[in-house]
Amino acid sequence: MSQRPTVRYAFGVVVLFLSVWAIALLYWRLAGRTPSTRDLVLVGIALPLLVITAFAGLRTGTMPAPASSAAGPPATAATSSPADDGESASTLSVLDSSLRVPAGHTTDDVATVARRGTLVDLHDRLKRADGSRIFAREDGMISLEDFDESLLPPGSAEKLDDEHWRALMLAGDALDDLLSRHATAGDAMRSAADAVPPVELHVLLPARWREVAPILVAWLDGRVARADWHPGVTAAQTHLVTHPAEALAVLDELNRSLNQNPLPNRHIVLACDSWLSESAVNILDRLGNLYDRDHVDGMIPGEGACALLVAPRGNRASAPAPGIHRIAFATKHDDQPIERLLDDARRLADDADVKVESCALVSDVSQSARQRNEIASAISATWPAADRSGHDLHLGLANGHSGAVLTLGAVAVAARHCLKASQPAFVVTLADPLSRAALLVTPPRDAAVDSTPTA
């Protein structure tokens, strides 16, 4: 909050006192009068205070009356619904995905680990300043020795830390994996592939990497260009995300814009992140943000990458595809934010037949006590009579915190679940205590929807 009004008022008070004193001294001097102690107190202190009090009363009396609060105090959670723009009935197809997180490199593997409730353990290498080990989990399939520095802009390597290199390697692997199923490299079938519009690439990076973001995106663009994919891939559009809910906001904006202006282009939304470096851990340690048994609401460093291939529904997908609907978004939380978000997300779906009772749930909830308590309370309130064991997947438990990666990962896992179980699923992010969001993922329209949650 800006402190300019406070400084301005203080300056005004000082000026008022000095003005009154100057006028009084001038009067006494011209009148040839020596002020008594009583004069000094009345004119030097009481009179300026009286003027200030009168001015404040006058100002209050002329201010416009506040809006009526008969309905009670304003809610602490400001939930905004995309329905306000008149386009709530919009659906974006999830054609495919690729996921790289510590718990696995396929959505099925990641879902299986989440269903088991596996938790992150102490890391072998990363430690606090006092030498104690921290809770963290890295992707064991990558090695920094394999990082290709030749794709970096000249002279930029020294600006990057281990966390940047690791995130880029995971992002490159996820991107290659996804494109290998939907494009061809080199000259193979080039003429046929070039008749298809290029794939548009959107890269989501954490806002804390703002200064090095151009370097990271240049590396990814270079990797794509070197592979020479057909159809082509456009230069990446960069999105800096402050909190995980903004990842769903990027998808929601794509959903809105593509349904408003239908084009045949497909889009890849790619997120990458990593906290697995000594410098990142040192910062979290100094801020007191690391999770431990004495700080159960702290953060567990994680890493990963997730790529989603999306297009407007009806984009001639080669196979029926799950659809994601408009998001329900809350900027602050109150006592029951998640239940309300789930209900808002269901109402924003363009399929009126979807019932909350038939939905699964995938979230980015981690070992944080706050997150676990909130999601448990929401599930209990939303499905009070149901046995939800095995039906709700919380990806952060086994992977730690990786921001937008797990949020998109939850969409990927939910979409896969829709295909396998023919069952709608909510995606919820509440990794950030003040910015959370939810959306609904539904099976292809020609799929028979199962009304029973499936593990």
XYZ file of C-alpha atoms in Angstrom:
455
model
C 0.000 0.000 0.000
C 1.301 3.475 -0.853
C 2.310 5.700 2.066
C 2.053 8.942 0.063
C -1.259 10.104 1.667
C 0.213 9.664 5.161
C 3.330 11.658 4.262
C 1.199 14.352 2.649
C -1.013 14.719 5.747
C 2.007 14.879 8.056
C 3.585 17.563 5.885
C 0.337 19.533 5.944
C 0.206 19.429 9.746
C 3.779 20.709 10.003
C 3.067 23.536 7.541
C -0.078 24.504 9.486
C 1.770 24.691 12.806
C 4.573 26.765 11.288
C 2.084 29.113 9.605
C 0.169 29.745 12.845
C 3.392 30.345 14.745
C 4.702 32.728 12.098
C 1.479 34.775 12.094
C 1.421 34.912 15.912
C 5.056 36.013 16.152
C 4.500 38.695 13.510
C 1.438 39.993 15.389
C 3.243 40.099 18.734
C 6.205 41.857 17.167
C 4.100 44.510 15.425
C 2.037 45.011 18.584
C 5.178 45.257 20.713
C 3.794 42.620 23.047
C 5.688 39.892 24.887
C 3.626 36.653 24.849
C 2.894 34.967 28.174
C 3.156 31.223 28.787
C -0.625 30.989 28.381
C -0.393 32.779 25.001
C 2.305 30.394 23.825
C 0.256 27.318 24.796
C -3.006 28.608 23.311
C -1.585 30.001 20.083
C 1.344 27.613 19.622
C -0.493 24.336 20.303
C -4.227 24.670 20.949
C -5.057 26.916 17.980
C -3.356 24.709 15.326
C -5.019 21.617 16.803
C -8.400 23.368 16.731
C -7.912 24.278 13.064
C -6.917 20.677 12.221
C -9.961 19.269 14.069
C -12.330 21.678 12.323
C -10.839 20.890 8.908
C -11.099 17.132 9.496
C -14.734 17.429 10.569
C -15.570 19.543 7.563
C -13.845 17.096 5.209
C -15.658 14.089 6.696
C -18.991 15.838 6.377
C -18.470 16.566 2.686
C -17.282 13.077 1.720
C -19.754 10.865 -0.193
C -21.490 8.295 1.953
C -20.152 4.746 1.621
C -22.176 2.083 -0.122
C -24.795 0.434 2.031
C -23.563 -2.593 3.946
C -26.955 -3.880 4.988
C -26.123 -7.237 3.480
C -23.170 -7.598 5.818
C -19.449 -6.955 5.436
C -17.842 -7.582 2.040
C -16.751 -11.163 1.525
C -13.090 -11.826 2.078
C -13.064 -13.929 -1.083
C -13.645 -12.050 -4.283
C -14.702 -14.755 -6.690
C -14.868 -13.620 -10.296
C -16.723 -15.637 -12.851
C -15.827 -15.613 -16.536
C -19.565 -15.826 -17.164
C -19.555 -12.030 -16.912
C -18.145 -11.785 -20.447
C -21.109 -13.641 -21.897
C -19.005 -16.507 -23.211
C -19.149 -19.021 -20.401
C -20.208 -21.810 -22.783
C -16.732 -22.218 -24.265
C -14.735 -25.406 -24.404
C -11.101 -26.065 -25.250
C -10.090 -29.565 -26.319
C -7.051 -31.191 -24.699
C -5.663 -33.164 -27.641
C -2.593 -34.550 -25.859
C -0.100 -33.816 -23.092
C 3.406 -34.577 -21.893
C 4.391 -34.487 -18.236
C 7.825 -34.546 -16.591
C 7.770 -34.475 -12.774
C 9.683 -36.416 -10.081
C 6.824 -38.908 -9.648
C 6.878 -39.987 -13.294
C 7.001 -39.114 -16.967
C 3.494 -40.206 -17.956
C 0.123 -39.086 -16.655
C -0.730 -42.677 -15.719
C 2.438 -43.052 -13.623
C 1.904 -39.704 -11.916
C -1.738 -40.555 -11.164
C -0.770 -43.953 -9.744
C 1.777 -42.411 -7.360
C -0.731 -39.740 -6.305
C -3.380 -42.373 -5.653
C -0.985 -44.145 -3.282
C -0.505 -40.946 -1.289
C 3.297 -41.087 -1.572
C 5.005 -38.180 0.229
C 8.213 -36.257 -0.449
C 11.118 -37.270 1.801
C 14.358 -35.577 2.849
C 16.683 -34.705 -0.027
C 20.113 -36.338 -0.158
C 22.057 -33.263 -1.255
C 20.219 -30.010 -0.569
C 20.576 -28.611 2.954
C 19.844 -25.544 5.038
C 22.517 -23.087 6.100
C 22.845 -25.004 9.394
C 23.573 -28.237 7.509
C 20.208 -29.934 8.134
C 18.558 -31.718 5.220
C 15.378 -30.379 3.675
C 12.258 -31.948 2.221
C 12.587 -31.725 -1.561
C 12.257 -33.943 -4.619
C 14.029 -33.781 -7.940
C 13.559 -35.571 -11.244
C 16.193 -38.285 -11.182
C 16.102 -38.843 -14.951
C 18.061 -35.722 -15.909
C 21.729 -34.830 -15.527
C 23.196 -31.343 -15.841
C 26.096 -32.852 -17.775
C 23.676 -33.418 -20.661
C 22.593 -29.774 -20.882
C 23.215 -28.309 -24.346
C 24.794 -24.879 -23.823
C 25.166 -24.339 -27.571
C 21.495 -23.315 -27.774
C 21.983 -20.446 -25.324
C 22.571 -16.890 -26.581
C 26.299 -16.059 -26.522
C 27.587 -15.052 -23.097
C 24.368 -15.914 -21.260
C 25.347 -19.206 -19.601
C 26.844 -17.525 -16.528
C 23.493 -15.833 -15.818
C 21.787 -19.186 -15.251
C 21.770 -21.389 -12.168
C 21.203 -25.124 -11.795
C 17.453 -24.587 -11.376
C 17.217 -22.911 -14.801
C 19.199 -25.631 -16.529
C 17.120 -28.379 -14.935
C 13.840 -26.704 -15.869
C 14.980 -26.240 -19.474
C 16.016 -29.872 -19.805
C 12.646 -31.056 -18.499
C 10.795 -28.599 -20.749
C 12.786 -29.676 -23.799
C 12.055 -33.342 -23.118
C 8.327 -32.689 -22.631
C 8.150 -30.609 -25.805
C 10.004 -33.191 -27.901
C 7.819 -35.989 -26.539
C 4.618 -34.144 -27.401
C 5.707 -32.986 -30.850
C 6.977 -36.441 -31.777
C 3.365 -37.655 -31.702
C 1.911 -34.761 -33.694
C 4.631 -33.655 -36.085
C 7.513 -35.017 -38.110
C 11.151 -33.975 -37.905
C 13.399 -33.212 -40.849
C 12.170 -33.902 -44.390
C 9.894 -36.869 -43.636
C 6.401 -36.217 -45.063
C 7.326 -32.540 -45.213
C 4.914 -31.418 -47.943
C 1.860 -32.956 -46.270
C 2.778 -31.617 -42.839
C 3.467 -28.117 -44.141
C -0.134 -27.880 -45.345
C -1.183 -27.815 -41.678
C -1.019 -24.440 -39.862
C 1.928 -24.082 -37.470
C 1.529 -24.945 -33.824
C 1.564 -21.870 -31.600
C 3.806 -22.191 -28.540
C 3.093 -20.518 -25.204
C 5.757 -20.787 -22.496
C 4.848 -20.207 -18.852
C 7.767 -19.227 -16.615
C 7.784 -18.247 -12.932
C 7.831 -14.491 -12.420
C 10.953 -14.768 -10.248
C 12.851 -15.637 -13.459
C 11.840 -12.410 -15.198
C 15.426 -11.265 -15.819
C 16.540 -14.503 -17.468
C 13.236 -15.320 -19.202
C 14.462 -14.174 -22.659
C 17.466 -16.513 -22.318
C 15.285 -19.484 -21.363
C 12.809 -18.879 -24.188
C 15.648 -18.440 -26.692
C 17.000 -21.854 -25.680
C 13.585 -23.484 -26.184
C 13.059 -21.749 -29.536
C 16.511 -22.894 -30.621
C 15.772 -26.481 -29.671
C 12.503 -26.466 -31.624
C 14.143 -24.853 -34.664
C 16.982 -27.370 -34.680
C 14.542 -30.294 -34.733
C 12.851 -28.762 -37.808
C 9.359 -29.996 -36.945
C 6.619 -30.126 -39.585
C 4.135 -28.579 -39.254
C 6.219 -25.759 -37.867
C 6.149 -24.303 -34.376
C 5.916 -20.548 -33.910
C 8.354 -18.588 -31.759
C 7.280 -18.876 -28.145
C 4.974 -16.361 -26.518
C 6.197 -15.814 -22.961
C 3.849 -15.674 -19.972
C 5.315 -14.858 -16.552
C 3.150 -16.337 -13.796
C 3.232 -15.119 -10.209
C 1.071 -17.903 -8.796
C -0.236 -21.242 -10.131
C -3.784 -19.976 -10.680
C -2.420 -17.778 -13.467
C -1.607 -20.928 -15.444
C -5.317 -21.735 -15.580
C -5.968 -18.088 -16.458
C -3.730 -18.476 -19.536
C -5.748 -21.525 -20.596
C -8.970 -19.653 -19.934
C -7.886 -16.722 -22.093
C -6.990 -19.150 -24.888
C -10.389 -20.787 -24.464
C -12.162 -17.451 -24.721
C -10.154 -16.043 -27.638
C -10.124 -19.228 -29.734
C -13.868 -19.720 -29.393
C -14.436 -16.067 -30.198
C -12.181 -16.177 -33.279
C -12.057 -19.819 -34.422
C -8.858 -20.700 -36.272
C -7.477 -24.112 -37.261
C -4.233 -23.582 -35.324
C -3.333 -25.848 -32.448
C -1.576 -24.464 -29.385
C 1.011 -25.888 -27.000
C 0.970 -24.467 -23.483
C 4.272 -25.361 -21.819
C 5.224 -24.679 -18.193
C 8.551 -25.421 -16.535
C 9.957 -24.692 -13.095
C 12.571 -25.909 -10.633
C 13.603 -25.008 -7.087
C 16.410 -27.560 -7.081
C 19.483 -25.371 -6.639
C 21.486 -24.306 -3.613
C 20.779 -20.629 -4.249
C 17.002 -21.191 -4.419
C 17.063 -23.258 -1.221
C 19.187 -20.619 0.542
C 16.643 -17.927 -0.323
C 13.745 -20.037 0.935
C 15.722 -20.834 4.092
C 16.481 -17.170 4.822
C 12.823 -16.262 4.342
C 11.705 -19.088 6.625
C 9.586 -20.592 3.843
C 10.878 -24.175 3.837
C 8.653 -26.995 5.006
C 9.671 -29.001 8.056
C 7.958 -30.661 10.989
C 8.050 -27.370 12.904
C 6.793 -25.370 9.922
C 4.090 -27.537 8.383
C 2.805 -24.781 6.093
C 6.185 -24.285 4.411
C 7.123 -25.060 0.818
C 8.698 -28.274 -0.460
C 10.982 -27.565 -3.445
C 10.103 -29.530 -6.561
C 10.533 -29.272 -10.309
C 9.066 -30.366 -13.595
C 7.577 -29.475 -16.954
C 4.189 -30.003 -18.535
C 3.057 -29.417 -22.115
C -0.589 -29.408 -23.202
C -1.687 -29.549 -26.844
C -5.011 -27.718 -27.065
C -7.410 -26.498 -29.739
C -11.009 -25.276 -29.944
C -13.521 -28.106 -29.802
C -14.312 -29.236 -33.342
C -10.725 -28.740 -34.556
C -10.824 -32.065 -36.432
C -8.875 -33.867 -33.741
C -7.787 -37.314 -34.841
C -9.583 -38.816 -31.842
C -12.300 -37.624 -29.440
C -10.719 -35.284 -26.906
C -11.645 -34.171 -23.383
C -12.724 -30.561 -23.001
C -11.766 -27.944 -20.433
C -14.314 -25.306 -19.532
C -14.108 -21.741 -18.207
C -12.418 -21.180 -14.847
C -13.765 -19.965 -11.548
C -11.165 -17.746 -9.903
C -10.813 -16.314 -6.388
C -8.356 -13.599 -5.421
C -8.693 -14.077 -1.657
C -9.892 -16.930 0.486
C -12.533 -17.136 3.157
C -13.745 -20.029 5.304
C -15.065 -22.084 2.383
C -13.441 -21.001 -0.881
C -12.964 -24.372 -2.528
C -16.570 -25.539 -2.260
C -17.732 -22.339 -3.893
C -15.114 -22.605 -6.631
C -16.185 -26.159 -7.441
C -19.811 -25.114 -7.731
C -18.888 -22.091 -9.865
C -16.733 -24.264 -12.133
C -19.591 -26.725 -12.612
C -22.017 -23.917 -13.498
C -19.556 -22.509 -16.035
C -19.427 -25.806 -17.937
C -21.345 -25.875 -21.215
C -22.664 -29.335 -20.331
C -25.662 -28.794 -18.080
C -25.927 -32.522 -17.346
C -22.709 -32.635 -15.299
C -23.429 -33.365 -11.648
C -20.934 -32.644 -8.878
C -21.631 -36.073 -7.405
C -20.200 -37.762 -10.504
C -16.941 -35.795 -10.644
C -13.412 -36.791 -9.708
C -10.915 -34.190 -8.457
C -7.260 -33.486 -9.271
C -5.329 -30.805 -7.373
C -1.821 -29.461 -6.813
C -2.146 -29.902 -3.026
C 1.172 -30.656 -1.316
C 2.162 -31.713 2.216
C 1.364 -28.216 3.493
C -1.011 -28.562 6.434
C -3.045 -25.589 5.245
C -3.572 -27.038 1.790
C -4.406 -30.511 3.053
C -6.887 -29.197 5.612
C -8.580 -26.944 3.064
C -8.997 -29.620 0.426
C -10.135 -32.215 2.971
C -12.765 -29.805 4.283
C -13.928 -28.972 0.763
C -14.199 -32.632 -0.250
C -16.115 -33.465 2.916
C -18.546 -30.604 2.297
C -18.986 -31.330 -1.422
C -19.295 -35.119 -1.192
C -20.465 -35.670 2.416
C -21.774 -39.202 1.952
C -19.251 -40.539 -0.563
C -16.190 -42.695 -0.023
C -13.610 -40.640 -1.907
C -10.571 -42.766 -1.121
C -8.597 -43.156 -4.327
C -10.897 -40.845 -6.268
C -9.139 -37.548 -5.486
C -5.568 -37.078 -6.683
C -3.259 -34.493 -5.117
C -0.140 -34.172 -7.251
C 1.903 -32.019 -4.875
C 2.156 -34.747 -2.234
C 4.733 -36.734 -4.193
C 6.243 -33.899 -6.252
C 6.593 -30.864 -4.014
C 5.995 -27.354 -5.341
C 6.605 -26.507 -8.988
C 4.099 -23.718 -9.552
C 2.340 -23.691 -12.909
C 3.803 -27.104 -13.792
C 1.602 -29.031 -11.370
C -1.416 -26.897 -12.267
C -1.103 -27.835 -15.948
C -0.153 -31.337 -14.816
C -3.457 -31.568 -12.977
C -5.236 -30.677 -16.234
C -3.260 -33.380 -18.061
C -4.051 -36.018 -15.416
C -7.724 -35.000 -15.322
C -7.975 -35.189 -19.127
C -6.433 -38.658 -19.121
C -8.858 -39.721 -16.397
C -11.781 -38.456 -18.499
C -10.671 -40.674 -21.390
C -10.076 -43.778 -19.279
C -13.068 -43.540 -16.945
C -15.516 -41.473 -19.043
C -15.945 -39.335 -15.947
C -15.681 -35.546 -15.517
C -13.032 -34.208 -13.161
C -12.410 -30.943 -11.373
C -8.970 -29.344 -11.494
C -8.178 -27.206 -8.444
C -5.121 -25.146 -7.569
C -4.651 -23.804 -4.060
C -0.867 -23.799 -3.767
C -1.088 -20.032 -3.297
C -3.133 -19.048 -0.219
C -4.617 -15.935 -1.839
C -5.075 -16.938 -5.488
C -6.870 -20.152 -6.335
C -8.872 -21.401 -9.259
C -10.905 -24.358 -10.465
C -12.152 -25.636 -13.790
C -14.018 -28.675 -15.020
C -12.648 -31.211 -17.500
C -15.257 -33.356 -19.232
C -15.031 -36.485 -21.411
C -15.522 -36.311 -25.190
C -19.119 -35.565 -26.060
C -19.665 -38.963 -27.624
C -18.457 -40.785 -24.483
C -20.899 -42.263 -22.015
C -20.402 -40.481 -18.699
C -19.958 -42.736 -15.688
C -21.816 -41.392 -12.665
C -19.628 -43.281 -10.206
C -16.150 -42.027 -9.204
C -13.519 -44.419 -10.490
C -10.185 -45.000 -8.816
